[in-house]
Amino acid sequence: MAWNLAGTLYENCSCDAICPCTWSNLARRATNDDCRGVLLFEIDAGGIGEIDMSGTTCALVIQAPALMTDGNLKIGVIIGDDASDEQADGLSQVFSGSLGGPLGEMGPMIGEFLGVERLPVSVSHDGHRHHITIGDVIDYDLVEELSPEGKQVELTNIVIHAAGPTLGLAQANAVSNSPFGITWSGDGLAGFSNGFSWAA
């Protein structure tokens, strides 16, 4: 089944900013004993088969060993509860990797699939600050890192991130996350906010 999705990523993980896993293309260990993260994708355009996916949201939750190339990742999927049943089915297939694409390439690294949940998702914006909540299990602020000229600082030539190869840096504050029983919290944590475009 052919599909394409485009929109904006809002990511936070439990590493200190900047996440060493990402800038090193997985050669460096996470800040802590493991890496716990959520990647929220706000989908502005695209479709899965004949199903229009505009206006939907989907989050990928990950718990990985400190050196992510060790594999045995745990992943779970959270779909915004305003998606139709057809949209939710399509998103669960894309984000579980069963329809290929960037997330399908993660398949060999996944040790446990934690399932799919439907929860309300909210993304609010105040200039370069974004506030993300998902049910009562995800809550964090993302503040984009800006240059002296007011442009977002970016990492480029990132080949191992699903939303790469260019990632916009952001710092996550007021983090209080516990999806699928995976908990992390704090200020000054790693984050990214940038556009993405996928197709398969």
mmCIF file of N, CA and C in Angstrom, residues 113-183:
data_model
loop_
_atom_site.group_PDB
_atom_site.id
_atom_site.type_symbol
_atom_site.label_atom_id
_atom_site.label_comp_id
_atom_site.label_asym_id
_atom_site.label_seq_id
_atom_site.Cartn_x
_atom_site.Cartn_y
_atom_site.Cartn_z
ATOM 1 N N PHE A 113 7.052 -4.755 21.103
ATOM 2 C CA PHE A 113 6.056 -3.762 20.697
ATOM 3 C C PHE A 113 5.032 -3.640 21.819
ATOM 4 N N LEU A 114 4.900 -2.437 22.381
ATOM 5 C CA LEU A 114 4.081 -2.227 23.568
ATOM 6 C C LEU A 114 2.607 -2.011 23.260
ATOM 7 N N GLY A 115 2.268 -1.869 21.984
ATOM 8 C CA GLY A 115 0.869 -1.729 21.623
ATOM 9 C C GLY A 115 0.518 -0.331 21.153
ATOM 10 N N VAL A 116 -0.787 -0.135 20.921
ATOM 11 C CA VAL A 116 -1.320 1.128 20.405
ATOM 12 C C VAL A 116 -2.383 1.639 21.370
ATOM 13 N N GLU A 117 -2.309 2.933 21.701
ATOM 14 C CA GLU A 117 -3.314 3.574 22.545
ATOM 15 C C GLU A 117 -3.921 4.757 21.790
ATOM 16 N N ARG A 118 -5.151 5.100 22.166
ATOM 17 C CA ARG A 118 -5.820 6.287 21.619
ATOM 18 C C ARG A 118 -6.018 7.269 22.769
ATOM 19 N N LEU A 119 -5.431 8.477 22.641
ATOM 20 C CA LEU A 119 -5.501 9.487 23.690
ATOM 21 C C LEU A 119 -5.655 10.866 23.067
ATOM 22 N N PRO A 120 -6.234 11.824 23.803
ATOM 23 C CA PRO A 120 -6.289 13.198 23.294
ATOM 24 C C PRO A 120 -4.898 13.805 23.223
ATOM 25 N N VAL A 121 -4.637 14.534 22.142
ATOM 26 C CA VAL A 121 -3.343 15.172 21.911
ATOM 27 C C VAL A 121 -3.557 16.675 21.753
ATOM 28 N N SER A 122 -2.714 17.458 22.406
ATOM 29 C CA SER A 122 -2.775 18.913 22.277
ATOM 30 C C SER A 122 -1.382 19.460 22.003
ATOM 31 N N VAL A 123 -1.279 20.317 20.993
ATOM 32 C CA VAL A 123 -0.036 21.028 20.691
ATOM 33 C C VAL A 123 -0.374 22.512 20.592
ATOM 34 N N SER A 124 0.182 23.319 21.495
ATOM 35 C CA SER A 124 -0.040 24.760 21.449
ATOM 36 C C SER A 124 1.281 25.473 21.193
ATOM 37 N N HIS A 125 1.197 26.679 20.637
ATOM 38 C CA HIS A 125 2.394 27.378 20.178
ATOM 39 C C HIS A 125 2.404 28.804 20.716
ATOM 40 N N ASP A 126 3.584 29.241 21.110
ATOM 41 C CA ASP A 126 3.800 30.628 21.514
ATOM 42 C C ASP A 126 5.156 31.047 20.952
ATOM 43 N N GLY A 127 5.142 31.529 19.727
ATOM 44 C CA GLY A 127 6.395 31.847 19.053
ATOM 45 C C GLY A 127 7.225 30.590 18.832
ATOM 46 N N HIS A 128 8.417 30.558 19.406
ATOM 47 C CA HIS A 128 9.309 29.402 19.252
ATOM 48 C C HIS A 128 9.152 28.392 20.390
ATOM 49 N N ARG A 129 8.087 28.514 21.164
ATOM 50 C CA ARG A 129 7.814 27.582 22.255
ATOM 51 C C ARG A 129 6.580 26.756 21.907
ATOM 52 N N HIS A 130 6.672 25.453 22.160
ATOM 53 C CA HIS A 130 5.573 24.528 21.864
ATOM 54 C C HIS A 130 5.270 23.715 23.120
ATOM 55 N N HIS A 131 4.004 23.622 23.462
ATOM 56 C CA HIS A 131 3.595 22.846 24.636
ATOM 57 C C HIS A 131 2.820 21.627 24.162
ATOM 58 N N ILE A 132 3.289 20.455 24.551
ATOM 59 C CA ILE A 132 2.719 19.183 24.092
ATOM 60 C C ILE A 132 2.128 18.429 25.274
ATOM 61 N N THR A 133 0.880 18.021 25.138
ATOM 62 C CA THR A 133 0.270 17.114 26.111
ATOM 63 C C THR A 133 -0.418 15.979 25.364
ATOM 64 N N ILE A 134 -0.306 14.781 25.927
ATOM 65 C CA ILE A 134 -0.996 13.607 25.392
ATOM 66 C C ILE A 134 -1.654 12.912 26.576
ATOM 67 N N GLY A 135 -2.983 12.989 26.622
ATOM 68 C CA GLY A 135 -3.703 12.438 27.766
ATOM 69 C C GLY A 135 -3.097 12.968 29.048
ATOM 70 N N ASP A 136 -2.962 12.083 30.043
ATOM 71 C CA ASP A 136 -2.285 12.464 31.282
ATOM 72 C C ASP A 136 -0.933 11.766 31.421
ATOM 73 N N VAL A 137 -0.360 11.320 30.252
ATOM 74 C CA VAL A 137 0.906 10.576 30.303
ATOM 75 C C VAL A 137 2.081 11.317 29.660
ATOM 76 N N ILE A 138 1.804 12.388 28.917
ATOM 77 C CA ILE A 138 2.866 13.167 28.273
ATOM 78 C C ILE A 138 2.602 14.648 28.519
ATOM 79 N N ASP A 139 3.623 15.363 28.986
ATOM 80 C CA ASP A 139 3.492 16.805 29.183
ATOM 81 C C ASP A 139 4.897 17.416 29.145
ATOM 82 N N TYR A 140 5.180 18.249 28.148
ATOM 83 C CA TYR A 140 6.486 18.906 28.081
ATOM 84 C C TYR A 140 6.408 20.168 27.223
ATOM 85 N N ASP A 141 7.348 21.079 27.511
ATOM 86 C CA ASP A 141 7.552 22.283 26.709
ATOM 87 C C ASP A 141 8.780 22.087 25.838
ATOM 88 N N LEU A 142 8.693 22.516 24.603
ATOM 89 C CA LEU A 142 9.848 22.528 23.711
ATOM 90 C C LEU A 142 10.137 23.979 23.332
ATOM 91 N N VAL A 143 11.355 24.418 23.592
ATOM 92 C CA VAL A 143 11.765 25.766 23.229
ATOM 93 C C VAL A 143 12.876 25.651 22.193
ATOM 94 N N GLU A 144 12.619 26.151 20.996
ATOM 95 C CA GLU A 144 13.599 26.043 19.931
ATOM 96 C C GLU A 144 14.874 26.809 20.287
ATOM 97 N N GLU A 145 16.016 26.201 19.969
ATOM 98 C CA GLU A 145 17.309 26.855 20.162
ATOM 99 C C GLU A 145 17.555 27.793 18.982
ATOM 100 N N LEU A 146 17.811 29.083 19.276
ATOM 101 C CA LEU A 146 17.936 30.085 18.224
ATOM 102 C C LEU A 146 19.355 30.644 18.147
ATOM 103 N N SER A 147 19.753 30.989 16.949
ATOM 104 C CA SER A 147 21.021 31.677 16.732
ATOM 105 C C SER A 147 20.858 33.142 17.132
ATOM 106 N N PRO A 148 21.957 33.890 17.243
ATOM 107 C CA PRO A 148 21.831 35.323 17.538
ATOM 108 C C PRO A 148 20.968 36.072 16.524
ATOM 109 N N GLU A 149 20.870 35.530 15.309
ATOM 110 C CA GLU A 149 20.024 36.162 14.282
ATOM 111 C C GLU A 149 18.572 35.729 14.377
ATOM 112 N N GLY A 150 18.240 34.868 15.362
ATOM 113 C CA GLY A 150 16.857 34.446 15.556
ATOM 114 C C GLY A 150 16.433 33.264 14.720
ATOM 115 N N LYS A 151 17.394 32.570 14.097
ATOM 116 C CA LYS A 151 17.064 31.383 13.314
ATOM 117 C C LYS A 151 17.295 30.128 14.149
ATOM 118 N N GLN A 152 16.477 29.114 13.932
ATOM 119 C CA GLN A 152 16.625 27.880 14.695
ATOM 120 C C GLN A 152 17.950 27.188 14.351
ATOM 121 N N VAL A 153 18.662 26.750 15.383
ATOM 122 C CA VAL A 153 19.904 26.017 15.197
ATOM 123 C C VAL A 153 19.559 24.598 14.728
ATOM 124 N N GLU A 154 20.327 24.082 13.778
ATOM 125 C CA GLU A 154 20.014 22.787 13.185
ATOM 126 C C GLU A 154 21.211 21.843 13.203
ATOM 127 N N LEU A 155 20.898 20.544 13.322
ATOM 128 C CA LEU A 155 21.869 19.492 13.034
ATOM 129 C C LEU A 155 21.624 19.034 11.601
ATOM 130 N N THR A 156 22.687 18.840 10.854
ATOM 131 C CA THR A 156 22.537 18.410 9.465
ATOM 132 C C THR A 156 23.287 17.102 9.220
ATOM 133 N N ASN A 157 22.935 16.460 8.130
ATOM 134 C CA ASN A 157 23.573 15.193 7.719
ATOM 135 C C ASN A 157 23.370 14.098 8.758
ATOM 136 N N ILE A 158 22.176 14.083 9.389
ATOM 137 C CA ILE A 158 21.812 13.031 10.345
ATOM 138 C C ILE A 158 21.136 11.908 9.572
ATOM 139 N N VAL A 159 21.768 10.747 9.529
ATOM 140 C CA VAL A 159 21.284 9.676 8.648
ATOM 141 C C VAL A 159 20.485 8.608 9.383
ATOM 142 N N ILE A 160 20.419 8.668 10.719
ATOM 143 C CA ILE A 160 19.769 7.573 11.446
ATOM 144 C C ILE A 160 18.451 7.992 12.105
ATOM 145 N N HIS A 161 18.001 9.191 11.872
ATOM 146 C CA HIS A 161 16.781 9.673 12.502
ATOM 147 C C HIS A 161 15.653 9.672 11.481
ATOM 148 N N ALA A 162 14.487 9.183 11.891
ATOM 149 C CA ALA A 162 13.367 9.051 10.967
ATOM 150 C C ALA A 162 12.939 10.377 10.360
ATOM 151 N N ALA A 163 13.146 11.484 11.069
ATOM 152 C CA ALA A 163 12.726 12.796 10.566
ATOM 153 C C ALA A 163 13.898 13.611 10.044
ATOM 154 N N GLY A 164 15.080 12.994 9.879
ATOM 155 C CA GLY A 164 16.239 13.684 9.341
ATOM 156 C C GLY A 164 16.096 13.894 7.845
ATOM 157 N N PRO A 165 17.178 14.362 7.178
ATOM 158 C CA PRO A 165 18.552 14.476 7.675
ATOM 159 C C PRO A 165 18.878 15.791 8.395
ATOM 160 N N THR A 166 17.907 16.728 8.431
ATOM 161 C CA THR A 166 18.113 17.985 9.148
ATOM 162 C C THR A 166 17.148 18.050 10.317
ATOM 163 N N LEU A 167 17.683 18.275 11.518
ATOM 164 C CA LEU A 167 16.872 18.321 12.730
ATOM 165 C C LEU A 167 17.018 19.680 13.382
ATOM 166 N N GLY A 168 15.888 20.267 13.780
ATOM 167 C CA GLY A 168 15.904 21.551 14.455
ATOM 168 C C GLY A 168 16.020 21.361 15.954
ATOM 169 N N LEU A 169 17.053 21.955 16.561
ATOM 170 C CA LEU A 169 17.298 21.761 17.986
ATOM 171 C C LEU A 169 16.269 22.480 18.836
ATOM 172 N N ALA A 170 15.885 21.834 19.935
ATOM 173 C CA ALA A 170 14.985 22.428 20.914
ATOM 174 C C ALA A 170 15.324 21.864 22.289
ATOM 175 N N GLN A 171 15.079 22.653 23.320
ATOM 176 C CA GLN A 171 15.283 22.189 24.695
ATOM 177 C C GLN A 171 13.933 21.879 25.319
ATOM 178 N N ALA A 172 13.849 20.735 25.983
ATOM 179 C CA ALA A 172 12.606 20.322 26.623
ATOM 180 C C ALA A 172 12.643 20.656 28.110
ATOM 181 N N ASN A 173 11.619 21.373 28.554
ATOM 182 C CA ASN A 173 11.502 21.769 29.956
ATOM 183 C C ASN A 173 10.165 21.320 30.519
ATOM 184 N N ALA A 174 10.073 21.343 31.848
ATOM 185 C CA ALA A 174 8.836 20.944 32.540
ATOM 186 C C ALA A 174 8.345 19.590 32.048
ATOM 187 N N VAL A 175 9.284 18.661 31.853
ATOM 188 C CA VAL A 175 8.957 17.339 31.313
ATOM 189 C C VAL A 175 8.372 16.465 32.417
ATOM 190 N N SER A 176 7.218 15.871 32.130
ATOM 191 C CA SER A 176 6.579 14.932 33.054
ATOM 192 C C SER A 176 5.892 13.855 32.225
ATOM 193 N N ASN A 177 6.636 12.783 31.917
ATOM 194 C CA ASN A 177 6.183 11.776 30.971
ATOM 195 C C ASN A 177 6.143 10.383 31.595
ATOM 196 N N SER A 178 5.089 9.635 31.272
ATOM 197 C CA SER A 178 4.985 8.254 31.765
ATOM 198 C C SER A 178 4.177 7.370 30.807
ATOM 199 N N PRO A 179 4.422 7.431 29.491
ATOM 200 C CA PRO A 179 3.655 6.586 28.565
ATOM 201 C C PRO A 179 4.068 5.126 28.672
ATOM 202 N N PHE A 180 3.068 4.235 28.605
ATOM 203 C CA PHE A 180 3.323 2.796 28.661
ATOM 204 C C PHE A 180 4.156 2.415 29.889
ATOM 205 N N GLY A 181 4.038 3.194 30.968
ATOM 206 C CA GLY A 181 4.794 2.914 32.182
ATOM 207 C C GLY A 181 6.254 3.286 32.118
ATOM 208 N N ILE A 182 6.675 3.945 31.031
ATOM 209 C CA ILE A 182 8.060 4.400 30.863
ATOM 210 C C ILE A 182 8.122 5.842 31.350
ATOM 211 N N THR A 183 8.849 6.109 32.420
ATOM 212 C CA THR A 183 8.797 7.426 33.041
ATOM 213 C C THR A 183 10.121 8.178 32.877
#
